[in-house]
Amino acid sequence: MRPLRQSLLSVLLTAGVMAVGSAAQAATPIKIGVQAPITGQYANEGQGIADAVKLLVKQQNAKGGLLGHPLEVKVCDDQGEAAPAAICARQLVNDGVLAVIGSYTSGAALAAQPIYARANVIQTSDGTSDELTARGYKTFFRNAPPNSAEAIFTAGYFKAAGLNKIAVITDHSSFATGLADAVVADAKKEGIDVLDKAYINAGSQNYTPVLTKLAAMNPQAIYFSGYYTDGGLIKAQMAQLGMKAKFIGGDANQNVAFAKIAGNAAAGAIIINVPAPEDLPYPAAKEFLAQFKAAYGHQPPSIFTLTNADGLRAILYTAEKIKSVDPAKLIPALHELKDFEGLTGTFSWNAVGERTGSPYVAFEVMPGGAYKIIYPPSAAGK
Amino acid sequence: MKAVLDGINRPWIGAVLWLAGLAVPLALDQTWMFIASLFAVYAIVALSQDIVLGRAGMFDMGHAVYFGVGAYATAILNTQFNWPILATWPVAVLLAALAGAVLSAPIVKLRGDYLLVVTIGLNAIFVLALNNNLARMTGGPDGIFGIGVPSIFGWQLASASAQFWLDWVAFAATLVLIHNLDRSHLGRTLYYIKHDQLAATTMGIDIRAYKVLAFALSAALAGFAGTLFAALMAAVSPGAFVFTESVTLFAIVLVGGQGSIPGVLLGTALMFVVPQAFRQFAEYRYFVFGIAMVVVMVLRPQGIWPRRRSAGAKA
Amino acid sequence: MLGTIVQQFVNGLTVGGIYALIALGYTMVYGVLRLINFAHGDLCIFGAYVGLVVLGSGAGSGHAQLLWLGAAFLVAAVVVAAAGVVLELTAYRPLRRADRLSAVVSALGASLFIENGIMLIWGPQLRVFPSNLLPSMHWTALGARIDLVQVLIIAGSAVLMAVLYWFVHHTRYGTAMRATASDQDAARLMGINVNRVIISVFLIGPAIGAIGGLFIGLYYRQVYFTMGWNYGLSAFIAAIIGGIGNIPGAMLGGVLLGLFNAFAAGFISSSWQEAITFALLIGILLVRPTGLLGERVAEKV
């Protein structure tokens, strides 16, 4: 009887150790970092990103965490600047995070990239500067489609809409100047006459001088590559000056506040972006918006809240699919991401971490603030 | 309070603290080491601001320009012309000094507040030039990336600890420089220019020349720090040299104590290192700063750790 | 071409009027205290936020609208004036005898405090003003368009400036202010209660500035917490251009700055806009440091 009791005991002991071991294992939280501008001029966006990540983590934890591990969020304020971004990157790496969601500005993402790459920490960002995927960092994944893709679509839209004389306005930010330069180049390739490329100081509000100057050149349309805070004002001031030209805005103009800021002048503005979540038939997007509103009392500040949310969702989805959070396995798997149903559209991640496969549309703002898709014709039917 | 501060305000205590600082890479983790390196670099810039503001008494609120000139000089020479970092150092310092001299020469005659506003303007123009990709060299709003690591006689200072020691040694060199400046003829002349310009003129001192010299010297020192900054961050962008940075430097000198080395270092630590420890209160950071600045000035207008008056000197 | 020029003129005059109203606060404080009140711009924007609170609660339309507008201006002016006095008593008065630079840092600290206080109360995102506060009328003349809101701002600024000018030059209180600005000690000897004069400067300046801030809110229909710094700096430049301490100078400087900005952006270059403005400032300071109309500050021998 002794050997049986011994072996029974040893089995029980082993089982006990394993149980304790796996309990300890199951208890180790997985940390998700957020690097975003919590303070500074983009505080609005940064706080939105942090809120979205916290909401997703809460939802995931309610479902039992990621592969049994509870998720924890660590937020670091990069103020939208390079030096604090580098510090944040080091801190988050020190904290032992698996992945970092953010950052909002290309400059901050660029500064943090090498640090995350060296530590094999996954980094997602919606910075759209084309530089971000040009450096060969395997840990980097872009949440939002890059400027170059949008520019090609925009030029195509100009041509299809018969706009042959346009003027371009941009601000001094990295994202907007990159987008504007790309649009100007692609428009010229389509044979469109770009009358002028003008600059505004984002946030200065006083755009009538520049608009008056452009009005004298009689453009058929004014393309603005900057942010909705200025875009809305530009549309309003174009109406104030009695300008007949159309307003066409790049993706950063899409924000519920655009119509509010432009007020009565909002109707007729055309914006180019991936379809707005409100317009997508995905229940996931509507659900997320409702949950966000319930948790925080207001809508997400912009689409970039959702692109960042998609970054995290894609990571969670992939990790669950391959049943591993080991970066050595997870990172290559992320590069293989195909046709993931994001809140902001279906997308894939290619070998350099670029987001591909997102259909762009041009939509017109209706009286009342709703969007109507007007191009491409296949999408316009909706 | 004064006695205590005077008591510890001895150079050899500073030396001991500095030596202790050398152990940082061994005792603290990567993050804190990086913060300490940044502290060393910003301390050098703050001390340079102290030369022009605290010692020469000129209201320079655009000092980030010279920091930026040095940083961008190193960045451009290193990434576009493949100069080794340490070779760019003298060029960065020289260019910054030149900028300081050229920009200050026409404006040093202006009265304090006007000088203040003009330096704000110069800062704004500088940042705009960087953003507009002047001469296609400054890289626009993204700045310049991929700056290499410094190497001494072929030995690369690639690790974070090596960079830290480089910055810490440069910091020591700066402290020695400033300490000697205080005791030198130039230092005394600047003191008189600041405190009694009329008397200085009657003694035959060419005020204008000395003021430009002070500007150039402080700019050179800021440029010196700029090279270290570029190497440390491996990147430079316009956002690091905007007007808010100049305001921070200005506040550091005044809150810490004009013309006081420990004061300026304390100011740098407060404005800079302390927020890192409170990052969960990020939203409240500037709010608290604002209150703190007002409170410190009202309670202690001479700064937290003012310059020690040697016995026998006029008040 | 004429249409463009006239349009730029209208554009510039509107913004210039706002700059002038804010610049007045700077110049008056500088005149009596030799202090750059860095917190002034933030106070003006605080006024815009206060006005927004009033307008937001009176969502009516039609006749009630005008009353709500009037109430918004009044409340904003009163609240900000009170805030101005609190500012003077807490941040500046204790430093009256200290090194001037200490007061400058105190002012910077106060600016940070107000700006971030606004952010903590109302959030970092921009706030939009209700639309349809004013009927949208406009007129066309000489090839340019002018909106009702622009007329309101230009006329409103002009009226306020005229009233202030009359007050400063034709009342005893105004004379006391000018005396204090000219020589504080002599004013005291003449029996003028200098502290009271200073308090009134901190009542009038911020009140007028608050109206300017609310004009910004009405014109652009949006405000955000970092606006105070930008407008403050522009207004201060305007005050210097006109001659610091000089009230008509601030008015002139504000209008000129607005016009200059419009024409520089419109005809020279839009990407170097800011630089051109500063270059103008530096040029004026080098050639005529006391500003266009000459400065009026206390002479300290």
Coordinates of N, CA and C in Angstrom, one line a residue, chain A residues 119-219:
Chain A
A119 N 13.4 47.0 -27.4 CA 12.9 46.2 -26.3 C 11.8 45.2 -26.7
N120 N 11.6 45.1 -28.0 CA 10.6 44.2 -28.6 C 9.2 44.5 -28.0
V121 N 8.9 45.7 -27.8 CA 7.5 46.1 -27.4 C 6.7 46.6 -28.6
I122 N 5.5 46.0 -28.7 CA 4.7 46.4 -29.9 C 4.2 47.8 -29.8
Q123 N 4.3 48.5 -30.9 CA 3.9 49.9 -30.8 C 2.9 50.2 -31.9
T124 N 1.8 50.8 -31.6 CA 0.8 51.2 -32.6 C 0.6 52.7 -32.5
S125 N 0.4 53.3 -33.6 CA 0.3 54.8 -33.6 C -0.6 55.2 -34.8
D126 N -1.3 56.3 -34.6 CA -2.1 56.8 -35.8 C -1.4 57.9 -36.4
G127 N -0.1 58.1 -36.1 CA 0.6 59.2 -36.8 C 0.7 58.8 -38.3
T128 N 0.4 59.7 -39.2 CA 0.3 59.3 -40.6 C 1.5 59.7 -41.4
S129 N 2.5 60.2 -40.8 CA 3.7 60.6 -41.5 C 4.3 59.4 -42.2
D130 N 4.6 59.4 -43.4 CA 5.1 58.2 -44.1 C 6.4 57.8 -43.6
E131 N 7.1 58.7 -42.9 CA 8.4 58.3 -42.3 C 8.3 57.1 -41.4
L132 N 7.1 57.0 -40.7 CA 7.0 56.0 -39.6 C 7.3 54.6 -40.1
T133 N 6.9 54.3 -41.3 CA 7.1 52.9 -41.7 C 8.3 52.7 -42.6
A134 N 9.1 53.8 -42.7 CA 10.2 53.8 -43.6 C 11.5 53.4 -42.9
R135 N 11.4 53.1 -41.6 CA 12.6 52.8 -40.9 C 12.9 51.4 -40.6
G136 N 12.0 50.5 -41.0 CA 12.2 49.1 -40.8 C 12.1 48.6 -39.4
Y137 N 11.3 49.3 -38.6 CA 11.1 48.7 -37.2 C 10.0 47.7 -37.2
K138 N 10.3 46.5 -36.9 CA 9.3 45.4 -36.9 C 8.2 45.6 -35.9
T139 N 8.5 46.3 -34.9 CA 7.5 46.4 -33.8 C 6.4 47.5 -34.0
F140 N 6.5 48.2 -35.1 CA 5.6 49.3 -35.3 C 4.5 48.9 -36.3
F141 N 3.3 49.3 -35.8 CA 2.1 49.1 -36.7 C 1.3 50.4 -36.7
R142 N 0.8 50.7 -37.9 CA 0.1 52.0 -38.0 C -1.4 51.7 -38.0
N143 N -2.0 52.5 -37.1 CA -3.5 52.3 -37.0 C -4.3 52.9 -38.1
A144 N -3.8 54.1 -38.6 CA -4.6 54.8 -39.6 C -3.9 54.7 -40.9
P145 N -4.7 54.8 -42.0 CA -4.0 54.7 -43.3 C -3.1 55.9 -43.5
P146 N -2.0 55.7 -44.3 CA -1.0 56.7 -44.4 C -1.4 57.8 -45.4
N147 N -0.7 58.9 -45.2 CA -1.0 60.1 -46.1 C -1.0 59.8 -47.6
S148 N 0.0 58.9 -48.0 CA 0.2 58.7 -49.4 C -1.0 58.1 -50.0
A149 N -1.7 57.1 -49.3 CA -2.9 56.5 -49.8 C -4.0 57.5 -50.0
E150 N -4.2 58.3 -49.0 CA -5.2 59.3 -49.0 C -5.1 60.2 -50.2
A151 N -3.8 60.6 -50.4 CA -3.5 61.6 -51.4 C -3.9 61.1 -52.8
I152 N -3.6 59.9 -53.1 CA -4.0 59.3 -54.4 C -5.5 59.3 -54.6
F153 N -6.2 58.9 -53.5 CA -7.7 58.9 -53.6 C -8.2 60.3 -53.8
T154 N -7.6 61.3 -53.0 CA -8.1 62.6 -53.1 C -7.9 63.2 -54.5
A155 N -6.8 63.0 -55.1 CA -6.5 63.5 -56.5 C -7.5 62.8 -57.5
G156 N -7.8 61.5 -57.2 CA -8.7 60.9 -58.1 C -10.1 61.5 -58.0
Y157 N -10.5 61.9 -56.7 CA -11.8 62.5 -56.5 C -11.9 63.8 -57.3
F158 N -10.8 64.6 -57.1 CA -10.8 65.9 -57.8 C -11.1 65.7 -59.3
K159 N -10.4 64.8 -59.9 CA -10.6 64.5 -61.3 C -12.0 64.1 -61.6
A160 N -12.5 63.2 -60.8 CA -13.8 62.7 -61.1 C -14.9 63.7 -60.9
A161 N -14.6 64.7 -60.0 CA -15.6 65.7 -59.8 C -15.4 66.9 -60.7
G162 N -14.5 66.8 -61.6 CA -14.3 67.9 -62.6 C -13.7 69.1 -62.0
L163 N -12.9 69.0 -61.0 CA -12.3 70.2 -60.4 C -10.9 70.4 -60.9
N164 N -10.7 71.4 -61.7 CA -9.4 71.6 -62.4 C -8.6 72.7 -61.8
K165 N -9.2 73.6 -61.1 CA -8.4 74.6 -60.5 C -8.7 74.6 -59.0
I166 N -7.7 74.2 -58.2 CA -7.9 74.2 -56.8 C -6.8 75.0 -56.1
A167 N -7.0 75.3 -54.8 CA -6.0 75.9 -54.0 C -5.9 75.0 -52.7
V168 N -4.8 74.9 -52.2 CA -4.5 74.1 -51.0 C -4.1 74.9 -49.8
I169 N -4.7 74.5 -48.7 CA -4.3 75.2 -47.4 C -3.8 74.1 -46.5
T170 N -2.7 74.4 -45.8 CA -2.2 73.5 -44.8 C -1.8 74.3 -43.5
D171 N -1.6 73.5 -42.4 CA -0.9 74.2 -41.3 C 0.5 73.7 -41.2
H172 N 1.2 74.1 -40.1 CA 2.6 73.7 -40.1 C 2.9 72.4 -39.5
S173 N 1.9 71.6 -39.2 CA 2.1 70.3 -38.5 C 2.7 69.3 -39.5
S174 N 3.4 68.3 -38.9 CA 4.0 67.3 -39.8 C 3.0 66.6 -40.6
F175 N 1.9 66.2 -40.0 CA 0.9 65.4 -40.6 C 0.3 66.2 -41.8
A176 N -0.1 67.4 -41.5 CA -0.9 68.2 -42.5 C 0.0 68.6 -43.7
T177 N 1.3 69.0 -43.4 CA 2.1 69.4 -44.5 C 2.5 68.2 -45.4
G178 N 2.7 67.0 -44.7 CA 2.9 65.8 -45.5 C 1.7 65.5 -46.4
L179 N 0.5 65.6 -45.9 CA -0.7 65.3 -46.7 C -0.8 66.3 -47.8
A180 N -0.6 67.5 -47.5 CA -0.8 68.6 -48.5 C 0.2 68.4 -49.6
D181 N 1.4 68.1 -49.3 CA 2.5 68.0 -50.3 C 2.1 66.8 -51.2
A182 N 1.6 65.7 -50.6 CA 1.3 64.5 -51.4 C 0.1 64.8 -52.3
V183 N -0.9 65.5 -51.8 CA -2.1 65.8 -52.6 C -1.7 66.7 -53.7
V184 N -0.9 67.7 -53.5 CA -0.4 68.6 -54.5 C 0.3 67.8 -55.6
A185 N 1.2 66.9 -55.2 CA 1.9 66.2 -56.2 C 1.0 65.3 -57.0
D186 N 0.1 64.6 -56.4 CA -0.8 63.7 -57.1 C -1.8 64.4 -57.9
A187 N -2.2 65.6 -57.5 CA -3.2 66.4 -58.3 C -2.5 66.9 -59.5
K188 N -1.3 67.3 -59.4 CA -0.6 67.8 -60.6 C -0.4 66.6 -61.6
K189 N -0.2 65.4 -61.1 CA -0.1 64.3 -62.0 C -1.3 64.1 -62.8
E190 N -2.5 64.4 -62.1 CA -3.8 64.2 -62.8 C -4.1 65.4 -63.7
G191 N -3.1 66.3 -63.8 CA -3.3 67.4 -64.7 C -4.1 68.6 -64.1
I192 N -4.3 68.6 -62.8 CA -5.1 69.6 -62.2 C -4.2 70.8 -61.9
D193 N -4.7 72.0 -62.0 CA -4.0 73.2 -61.8 C -4.0 73.6 -60.3
V194 N -2.9 73.5 -59.6 CA -2.9 73.9 -58.2 C -2.5 75.4 -58.1
L195 N -3.4 76.2 -57.8 CA -3.2 77.7 -57.9 C -2.2 78.2 -56.8
D196 N -2.4 77.6 -55.6 CA -1.5 78.1 -54.5 C -1.5 77.1 -53.4
K197 N -0.4 77.1 -52.7 CA -0.4 76.3 -51.4 C -0.1 77.3 -50.3
A198 N -1.2 77.5 -49.5 CA -1.1 78.5 -48.5 C -1.0 77.9 -47.1
Y199 N -0.5 78.7 -46.1 CA -0.3 78.2 -44.8 C -1.1 79.0 -43.8
I200 N -1.6 78.3 -42.8 CA -2.3 79.0 -41.7 C -1.6 78.5 -40.4
N201 N -1.7 79.3 -39.4 CA -1.2 78.9 -38.1 C -2.3 78.2 -37.3
A202 N -2.2 76.9 -37.1 CA -3.3 76.2 -36.5 C -3.7 76.9 -35.2
G203 N -5.0 77.1 -35.0 CA -5.4 77.7 -33.7 C -5.5 79.2 -33.7
S204 N -5.0 79.8 -34.7 CA -5.0 81.3 -34.7 C -6.3 81.9 -35.1
Q205 N -7.2 81.0 -35.7 CA -8.6 81.4 -36.0 C -8.8 82.4 -37.0
N206 N -7.8 83.2 -37.3 CA -8.0 84.4 -38.2 C -7.6 84.0 -39.6
Y207 N -8.5 83.4 -40.4 CA -8.1 82.9 -41.7 C -8.7 83.7 -42.8
T208 N -9.5 84.7 -42.5 CA -10.0 85.5 -43.6 C -8.9 86.2 -44.5
P209 N -7.8 86.6 -44.0 CA -6.8 87.1 -44.9 C -6.3 86.2 -45.9
V210 N -6.0 84.9 -45.5 CA -5.5 83.9 -46.5 C -6.7 83.6 -47.4
L211 N -7.9 83.4 -46.9 CA -9.0 83.1 -47.8 C -9.3 84.2 -48.8
T212 N -9.2 85.4 -48.4 CA -9.4 86.5 -49.3 C -8.4 86.5 -50.4
K213 N -7.2 86.2 -50.0 CA -6.1 86.1 -51.1 C -6.4 85.0 -52.1
L214 N -6.9 83.9 -51.6 CA -7.1 82.7 -52.5 C -8.4 83.0 -53.3
A215 N -9.3 83.7 -52.7 CA -10.6 84.0 -53.4 C -10.3 84.8 -54.7
A216 N -9.3 85.6 -54.6 CA -9.0 86.5 -55.8 C -8.5 85.6 -56.9
M217 N -8.0 84.4 -56.7 CA -7.5 83.5 -57.8 C -8.6 82.7 -58.4
N218 N -9.9 82.8 -57.8 CA -11.0 82.0 -58.3 C -10.8 80.5 -58.4
P219 N -10.5 79.8 -57.3 CA -10.4 78.4 -57.4 C -11.8 77.8 -57.4

